Coordinates of C-alpha atoms in Angstrom, one line a residue:
X637 CA 7.8 -0.8 -4.2
X638 CA 4.8 0.0 -2.5
X639 CA 2.8 -3.1 -3.7
X640 CA 5.7 -5.1 -2.9
X641 CA 5.9 -3.5 0.6
X642 CA 2.2 -4.6 1.1
X643 CA 2.6 -7.8 0.1
X644 CA 5.9 -8.2 2.8
X645 CA 3.8 -6.9 5.5
X646 CA 0.8 -9.2 4.3
X647 CA 3.5 -12.1 4.4
X648 CA 4.5 -10.9 7.9
X649 CA 1.1 -11.1 8.9
X650 CA 0.0 -14.8 7.6
X651 CA 3.5 -16.3 9.6
X652 CA 2.3 -14.6 12.8
X653 CA -1.0 -16.6 12.1
X654 CA 0.6 -19.7 11.6
X655 CA 2.7 -19.3 14.6
X656 CA -0.4 -18.2 16.8
X657 CA -2.5 -21.6 15.3
X658 CA 0.7 -24.0 16.7
X659 CA 1.4 -22.2 19.9
X660 CA -2.0 -21.2 20.7
X661 CA -4.0 -24.0 20.5
X662 CA -6.6 -24.9 23.1
X663 CA -5.4 -28.7 24.1
X664 CA -1.9 -27.1 25.3
X665 CA -3.2 -23.9 26.5
X666 CA -2.0 -22.4 29.9
X667 CA -4.7 -21.7 32.5
X668 CA -6.4 -18.4 32.1
X669 CA -5.4 -15.7 34.8
X670 CA -7.2 -16.5 38.0
X671 CA -9.8 -13.9 39.9
X672 CA -10.7 -14.6 43.4
X673 CA -9.5 -17.7 45.5
X674 CA -9.8 -20.7 43.3
X675 CA -11.5 -23.6 45.2
X676 CA -11.4 -27.1 44.7
X677 CA -14.0 -29.4 43.8
X678 CA -13.8 -31.5 46.9
X679 CA -13.5 -28.1 48.9
X680 CA -16.7 -27.2 47.5
X681 CA -18.3 -30.8 48.0
X682 CA -17.4 -30.5 52.1
X683 CA -18.8 -27.1 52.3
X684 CA -21.9 -28.3 50.6
X685 CA -22.5 -30.9 52.8
X686 CA -22.0 -28.3 55.7
X687 CA -24.2 -25.6 54.5
X688 CA -26.7 -26.8 52.2
X689 CA -29.9 -25.9 54.0
X690 CA -32.3 -29.1 52.5
X691 CA -29.5 -31.4 53.7
X692 CA -29.6 -30.0 57.0
X693 CA -33.4 -29.7 56.9
X694 CA -33.3 -33.5 56.1
X695 CA -30.8 -34.3 58.8
X696 CA -33.6 -32.5 61.4
X697 CA -36.0 -34.8 59.8
X698 CA -33.9 -38.0 60.7
X699 CA -33.5 -36.5 64.0
X700 CA -37.1 -36.1 64.3
X701 CA -37.6 -40.0 63.3
X702 CA -35.1 -41.1 65.6
X703 CA -37.7 -39.7 68.9
X704 CA -40.3 -42.2 67.2
X705 CA -39.5 -45.6 68.3
X706 CA -39.9 -44.7 72.1
X707 CA -42.9 -43.2 71.8
X708 CA -44.3 -45.9 69.6
X709 CA -43.7 -48.7 72.3
X710 CA -45.0 -46.8 75.1
X711 CA -48.0 -47.5 76.9
X712 CA -50.9 -44.8 76.8
X713 CA -50.7 -42.2 79.8
X714 CA -52.9 -44.0 82.9
X715 CA -56.5 -42.4 83.8
X716 CA -56.7 -40.4 86.6
X717 CA -60.5 -40.5 87.7
X718 CA -62.6 -38.3 90.7
X719 CA -66.1 -39.6 91.6
X720 CA -68.8 -38.6 93.7
X721 CA -71.0 -42.3 93.8
X722 CA -74.6 -42.6 95.5
X723 CA -75.3 -39.2 96.6
X724 CA -78.7 -38.6 98.1
X725 CA -80.4 -35.7 95.8
X726 CA -83.0 -34.9 99.0
X727 CA -80.1 -33.7 101.2
X728 CA -76.9 -33.8 99.1
X729 CA -75.2 -34.9 102.3
X730 CA -72.3 -37.7 102.3
X731 CA -72.9 -39.2 105.8
X732 CA -77.0 -39.8 105.1
X733 CA -76.4 -43.4 103.1
X734 CA -73.6 -45.9 103.7
X735 CA -73.3 -46.4 99.8
X736 CA -72.1 -42.6 99.3
X737 CA -68.8 -42.3 98.8
X738 CA -65.9 -40.0 97.4
X739 CA -64.3 -42.2 94.9
X740 CA -60.6 -42.0 93.1
X741 CA -59.9 -44.3 90.5
X742 CA -56.7 -45.1 88.2
X743 CA -56.9 -46.9 84.9
X744 CA -54.4 -47.9 82.3
X745 CA -54.7 -49.5 78.8
X746 CA -52.6 -52.3 78.1
X747 CA -52.7 -53.5 74.2
X748 CA -52.9 -57.2 73.5
X749 CA -49.1 -58.5 73.6
X750 CA -46.9 -57.8 70.6
X751 CA -48.6 -55.0 69.4
X752 CA -46.5 -52.4 71.3
X753 CA -43.4 -54.1 69.8
X754 CA -44.9 -53.8 66.1
X755 CA -45.6 -50.3 66.3
X756 CA -41.9 -49.9 67.8
X757 CA -40.6 -52.1 64.4
X758 CA -42.9 -49.9 62.1
X759 CA -41.1 -46.8 64.0
X760 CA -37.8 -47.9 63.2
X761 CA -38.7 -48.8 59.5
X762 CA -40.0 -45.4 59.3
X763 CA -36.5 -43.9 60.6
X764 CA -34.7 -46.5 58.4
X765 CA -37.0 -45.1 55.2
X766 CA -36.0 -41.5 56.1
X767 CA -32.5 -42.0 56.6
X768 CA -32.4 -43.6 53.3
X769 CA -34.0 -40.4 51.9
X770 CA -31.6 -38.5 53.8
X771 CA -28.3 -40.1 52.2
X772 CA -30.5 -40.0 48.7
X773 CA -30.3 -36.0 49.4
X774 CA -27.0 -36.2 50.0
X775 CA -25.7 -38.0 47.2
X776 CA -27.8 -35.6 44.8
X777 CA -26.0 -32.9 46.3
X778 CA -22.8 -33.7 45.9
X779 CA -23.7 -34.9 42.1
X780 CA -25.0 -31.7 41.6
X781 CA -22.2 -29.7 42.9
X782 CA -20.1 -31.8 40.7
X783 CA -22.1 -31.0 37.8
X784 CA -22.1 -27.4 38.6
X785 CA -18.0 -27.4 38.9
X786 CA -17.8 -29.0 35.5
X787 CA -20.1 -26.8 34.1
X788 CA -18.0 -23.9 35.0
X789 CA -14.7 -25.4 34.0
X790 CA -16.3 -26.3 30.5
X791 CA -17.7 -22.5 30.6
X792 CA -14.5 -20.9 31.3
X793 CA -13.0 -23.1 28.7
X794 CA -15.3 -22.0 26.0
X795 CA -14.9 -18.7 27.0
X796 CA -11.2 -18.4 26.8
X797 CA -11.5 -20.6 23.3
X798 CA -14.1 -18.0 22.3
X799 CA -11.7 -14.9 23.1
X800 CA -9.0 -16.7 21.2
X801 CA -11.2 -17.1 18.1
X802 CA -12.5 -13.6 18.2
X803 CA -8.7 -12.4 18.0
X804 CA -7.9 -14.7 15.1
X805 CA -11.1 -13.3 13.4
X806 CA -10.3 -9.5 14.2
X807 CA -7.0 -10.7 12.4
X808 CA -8.9 -11.9 9.5
X809 CA -10.8 -8.6 9.1
X810 CA -7.8 -7.0 9.0
X811 CA -6.5 -9.0 6.3
X812 CA -9.7 -9.1 4.3
X813 CA -9.3 -5.3 4.5
X814 CA -5.9 -4.7 3.5
X815 CA -6.4 -6.8 0.6
X816 CA -9.5 -5.2 -0.6
X817 CA -7.8 -2.1 -0.1
X818 CA -4.7 -2.8 -2.6
X819 CA -7.2 -4.7 -4.7
X820 CA -6.3 -8.3 -3.7
X821 CA -9.7 -9.0 -2.1
X822 CA -13.5 -8.6 -2.6
X823 CA -15.8 -6.2 0.0
X824 CA -17.5 -9.7 0.8
X825 CA -14.6 -11.1 2.0
X826 CA -14.6 -8.0 4.6
X827 CA -18.1 -8.6 5.2
X828 CA -17.8 -12.5 5.6
X829 CA -15.3 -11.9 8.4
X830 CA -17.2 -9.0 10.1
X831 CA -20.1 -11.1 10.3
X832 CA -18.6 -14.2 11.8
X833 CA -16.4 -11.8 14.3
X834 CA -20.1 -10.8 15.5
X835 CA -21.5 -14.2 15.5
X836 CA -18.2 -15.2 18.2
X837 CA -19.5 -12.0 20.2
X838 CA -23.0 -12.9 20.6
X839 CA -21.5 -16.8 21.2
X840 CA -19.7 -14.9 24.0
X841 CA -22.2 -12.9 25.5
X842 CA -24.4 -16.4 25.9
X843 CA -21.5 -17.9 27.3
X844 CA -20.8 -15.1 30.1
X845 CA -24.3 -15.3 31.0
X846 CA -24.2 -19.0 31.3
X847 CA -21.5 -18.8 33.7
X848 CA -22.8 -16.3 35.5
X849 CA -26.0 -18.3 36.1
X850 CA -24.3 -21.5 36.8
X851 CA -22.2 -19.9 39.2
X852 CA -25.5 -18.7 41.2
X853 CA -26.7 -22.2 41.0
X854 CA -23.5 -23.2 42.9
X855 CA -23.6 -20.7 45.4
X856 CA -27.2 -21.6 46.0
X857 CA -25.9 -25.0 46.7
X858 CA -23.4 -24.1 48.9
X859 CA -25.7 -21.5 50.5
X860 CA -23.7 -18.3 49.4
X861 CA -24.9 -15.4 48.0
X862 CA -25.5 -15.7 44.6
X863 CA -23.9 -13.1 43.2
X864 CA -20.3 -14.2 44.8
X865 CA -17.4 -15.4 42.6
X866 CA -16.5 -18.7 42.1
X867 CA -13.1 -19.4 40.7
X868 CA -12.5 -23.5 40.1
X869 CA -8.6 -22.1 40.0
X870 CA -7.8 -25.1 37.4
X871 CA -7.8 -25.1 33.4
X872 CA -9.7 -28.3 32.3
X873 CA -7.1 -29.1 30.3
X874 CA -4.8 -29.2 33.6
X875 CA -7.3 -31.9 34.9
X876 CA -7.0 -35.0 34.6
X877 CA -9.5 -37.4 32.7
X878 CA -11.1 -39.6 35.4
X879 CA -10.3 -43.2 35.0
X880 CA -13.0 -45.6 34.7
X881 CA -12.4 -49.3 35.1
X882 CA -15.7 -50.6 36.5
X883 CA -17.6 -53.1 35.0
X884 CA -21.5 -53.0 34.6
X885 CA -22.1 -56.2 36.8
X886 CA -19.9 -55.1 39.5
X887 CA -21.7 -51.6 39.9
X888 CA -25.3 -53.6 39.6
X889 CA -24.0 -55.0 42.7
X890 CA -23.0 -52.2 44.5
X891 CA -26.0 -50.4 43.8
X892 CA -28.1 -53.4 44.9
X893 CA -26.2 -52.9 48.2
X894 CA -26.0 -49.4 48.4
X895 CA -27.9 -47.5 46.5
X896 CA -30.3 -45.1 49.0
X897 CA -33.8 -45.2 46.7
X898 CA -33.6 -48.9 46.6
X899 CA -32.8 -49.4 49.9
X900 CA -35.6 -47.0 51.1
X901 CA -38.1 -48.8 48.8
X902 CA -37.1 -52.3 50.5
X903 CA -37.9 -50.8 53.9
X904 CA -41.3 -49.7 52.9
X905 CA -41.5 -53.4 51.9
X906 CA -40.7 -54.7 55.2
X907 CA -42.8 -51.7 56.9
X908 CA -45.9 -52.8 55.2
X909 CA -45.4 -56.2 56.0
X910 CA -44.9 -55.3 59.9
X911 CA -48.3 -53.0 59.5
X912 CA -50.0 -56.0 57.8
X913 CA -49.3 -58.2 60.7
X914 CA -50.3 -55.5 63.0
X915 CA -53.5 -55.2 61.4
X916 CA -53.9 -59.2 62.1
X917 CA -53.1 -58.5 65.7
X918 CA -56.3 -56.3 65.7
X919 CA -58.3 -59.5 65.9
X920 CA -57.5 -59.4 69.6
X921 CA -58.6 -57.4 72.4
X922 CA -56.7 -54.5 74.2
X923 CA -57.4 -54.5 78.1
X924 CA -58.1 -51.4 80.6
X925 CA -57.3 -52.8 84.1
X926 CA -58.6 -50.0 86.6
X927 CA -58.3 -49.8 90.4
X928 CA -60.5 -47.3 92.5
X929 CA -60.6 -46.2 95.8
X930 CA -64.2 -45.1 97.9
X931 CA -64.1 -43.1 100.9
X932 CA -67.1 -43.6 102.9
X933 CA -68.3 -40.6 105.7
X934 CA -69.0 -41.8 109.2
X935 CA -72.1 -41.1 110.8
X936 CA -73.7 -41.0 114.1
X937 CA -74.4 -44.4 114.2
X938 CA -71.4 -46.2 112.6
X939 CA -68.2 -45.7 111.0
X940 CA -68.1 -47.1 107.6
X941 CA -65.1 -48.6 106.2
X942 CA -63.6 -47.3 102.5
X943 CA -64.3 -49.2 99.5
X944 CA -61.6 -50.5 97.1
X945 CA -62.5 -51.9 93.8
X946 CA -60.9 -53.1 90.8
X947 CA -62.0 -53.8 87.3
X948 CA -60.5 -55.7 84.0
X949 CA -62.5 -54.5 80.7
X950 CA -61.4 -55.2 77.0
X951 CA -62.3 -54.6 73.5
X952 CA -64.4 -56.9 71.4
X953 CA -64.0 -57.0 67.6
X954 CA -67.9 -57.2 66.9
X955 CA -67.4 -55.7 63.7
X956 CA -64.5 -57.1 62.6
X957 CA -65.8 -58.0 59.2
X958 CA -66.4 -54.1 58.2
X959 CA -63.5 -53.1 60.3
X960 CA -60.4 -55.5 61.6
X961 CA -60.8 -58.0 58.0
X962 CA -60.8 -55.0 56.3
X963 CA -57.6 -53.5 57.5
X964 CA -56.0 -56.2 57.0
X965 CA -56.9 -56.5 53.3
X966 CA -55.8 -52.7 52.9
X967 CA -52.4 -53.6 54.5
X968 CA -51.8 -56.7 52.4
X969 CA -52.8 -54.4 49.2
X970 CA -49.8 -52.1 50.4
X971 CA -47.5 -54.7 51.1
X972 CA -48.1 -55.8 47.3
X973 CA -47.9 -52.7 46.1
X974 CA -44.8 -52.1 47.9
X975 CA -43.1 -55.2 46.5
X976 CA -43.8 -53.9 42.9
X977 CA -42.8 -50.7 43.5
X978 CA -39.3 -52.4 44.8
X979 CA -39.1 -54.7 41.3
X980 CA -40.0 -51.6 39.5
X981 CA -37.0 -49.6 41.6
X982 CA -34.5 -52.4 41.1
X983 CA -35.4 -53.1 37.3
X984 CA -34.7 -49.0 36.6
X985 CA -31.7 -48.9 38.7
X986 CA -30.2 -51.6 36.9
X987 CA -31.0 -49.6 33.4
X988 CA -30.1 -46.6 34.7
X989 CA -26.6 -48.2 35.1
X990 CA -26.0 -50.1 32.0
X991 CA -27.2 -46.7 30.2
X992 CA -24.7 -44.6 32.2
X993 CA -22.6 -47.3 31.3
X994 CA -23.2 -46.7 27.3
X995 CA -22.7 -42.9 27.8
X996 CA -19.4 -43.2 29.5
X997 CA -18.2 -45.5 26.6
X998 CA -19.3 -43.0 24.1
X999 CA -18.0 -40.1 25.7
X1000 CA -14.4 -41.7 26.0
X1001 CA -14.8 -42.6 22.0
X1002 CA -15.3 -39.4 21.5
X1003 CA -13.3 -37.5 23.6
X1004 CA -10.3 -39.3 22.2
X1005 CA -11.7 -38.8 18.4
X1006 CA -11.4 -34.8 19.3
X1007 CA -8.1 -35.1 21.0
X1008 CA -6.0 -37.5 18.2
X1009 CA -8.4 -37.1 15.3
X1010 CA -10.6 -34.4 14.3
X1011 CA -9.0 -31.2 15.7
X1012 CA -5.6 -31.8 14.6
X1013 CA -7.3 -32.5 11.5
X1014 CA -9.2 -29.5 11.5
X1015 CA -6.3 -27.1 12.7
X1016 CA -4.2 -29.0 9.9
X1017 CA -6.6 -27.9 7.0
X1018 CA -6.7 -24.3 8.7
X1019 CA -3.3 -23.8 8.8
X1020 CA -3.2 -25.7 4.5
X1021 CA -6.5 -22.8 4.0
X1022 CA -4.5 -19.8 5.2
X1023 CA -1.2 -20.9 3.5
X1024 CA -3.5 -21.6 0.2
X1025 CA -5.2 -17.9 0.5
X1026 CA -1.8 -16.1 0.7
X1027 CA -1.0 -17.3 -2.3
X1028 CA -4.8 -16.8 -3.8
X1029 CA -5.4 -20.8 -4.3
X1030 CA -7.8 -20.9 -1.4
X1031 CA -10.9 -18.2 -1.5
X1032 CA -11.7 -16.2 2.0
X1033 CA -14.7 -18.2 2.2
X1034 CA -12.8 -21.6 3.0
X1035 CA -10.6 -20.1 5.2
X1036 CA -13.5 -18.8 7.3
X1037 CA -15.3 -22.2 7.2
X1038 CA -12.1 -24.2 8.2
X1039 CA -11.6 -21.3 11.0
X1040 CA -15.2 -22.2 12.2
X1041 CA -14.8 -26.0 11.6
X1042 CA -11.9 -26.0 14.2
X1043 CA -14.0 -23.8 17.0
X1044 CA -16.6 -25.9 17.0
X1045 CA -14.5 -28.8 17.4
X1046 CA -12.7 -27.6 20.2
X1047 CA -15.8 -26.4 21.7
X1048 CA -17.4 -30.0 21.1
X1049 CA -14.2 -31.6 22.4
X1050 CA -14.2 -29.5 26.0
X1051 CA -18.1 -30.4 26.3
X1052 CA -17.4 -33.8 25.7
X1053 CA -14.9 -33.7 28.8
X1054 CA -17.0 -31.9 31.0
X1055 CA -20.3 -34.2 30.3
X1056 CA -18.2 -37.3 30.9
X1057 CA -17.3 -36.4 34.5
X1058 CA -20.7 -35.3 34.8
X1059 CA -22.3 -38.8 33.7
X1060 CA -19.4 -40.3 36.2
X1061 CA -20.9 -38.5 38.9
X1062 CA -24.7 -39.3 38.0
X1063 CA -23.3 -42.9 38.0
X1064 CA -21.9 -42.4 41.6
X1065 CA -25.1 -41.0 42.7
X1066 CA -27.1 -43.9 40.9
X1067 CA -24.9 -46.4 42.6
X1068 CA -24.8 -45.0 46.2
X1069 CA -21.5 -44.7 47.1
X1070 CA -18.2 -42.6 46.4
X1071 CA -16.4 -44.4 43.2
X1072 CA -14.2 -41.3 42.2

């Protein structure tokens, strides 16, 4: 009778496990109880754009360069001069000689026509490069926030799945201990179950540490204290998978038009074309135009009139073969280098888009395979093993192996979900505009 009672209790335990396997599936699980204020992805992105210090520094860099074109196109400050001319050294008197005078002068340099406008155009290209860099920084920030958000969603789900899995293993340990106590099992089964339980506990420790690290990373992007709790407020199962309908040719066209990194290199090419044109202007002279006024002292015998003088001087490119010509060659080389950089950047951009598209297709297929094939199959296999173990047709090792397989497939499924969304975020950053 005692033996029958134990068998009855074990049957009840197996029934409970069956029900747990059916109703506690990760694909249909309810979101874990939230702690703290949940924050959505768009809220996090908006906060990052408003608070991130690196982005703010980039914006101030743009503000600084916005002041440069006006400076570049402005003339140099005029030069005011004071002089004493023809002062006799025997008496140092201003009224002794008629040519002695006190002079005040004003001079202004005028670059050869076209030079200042080219300098202004170069400054505007520098501003465009900095603006593109700022846009690239912003896109990168959005991508990093999305990466951190989806990593948190995955880690939260992985922790939840691991905790449920650990609870199931505890039940397996209890079953193995019960069977061993009544002489229906072996001690090796108990030890095997305990080892697997400890392994899940170790995995849970790692997952929680990774979550804290990812939480600190997200807080850093938002310029928050690193220890501040971050709650996504959503279960990854409750988040609809982002649809993707773009084709590679359309994305490549969009990237050619919008990619800030590519546009920045294009602006660099245009900048060096302008510096090359400016270097060729170096063969032409700059002019200094001056005017001066000389004051002469009255003498006892005469009242000398004052002097007014004007002058114009110009630069002569006398050493052009070793200076101006070399400068022209330098800027021409810079222009060719920038052009090759543009071609390289374009090729890299097109490759990256093609590569991201392949990754998206791979993750799409993996997600579907996990959802409709591997996980249901692994769950059915575990249920079958559990039923077989109940009637001594399956050994405990097979039961544990099936449980481990299901656990690993569930974790891999949620990781594929997160990697899919992260790949979309990376593609968005490469294209240079919000797509999703």
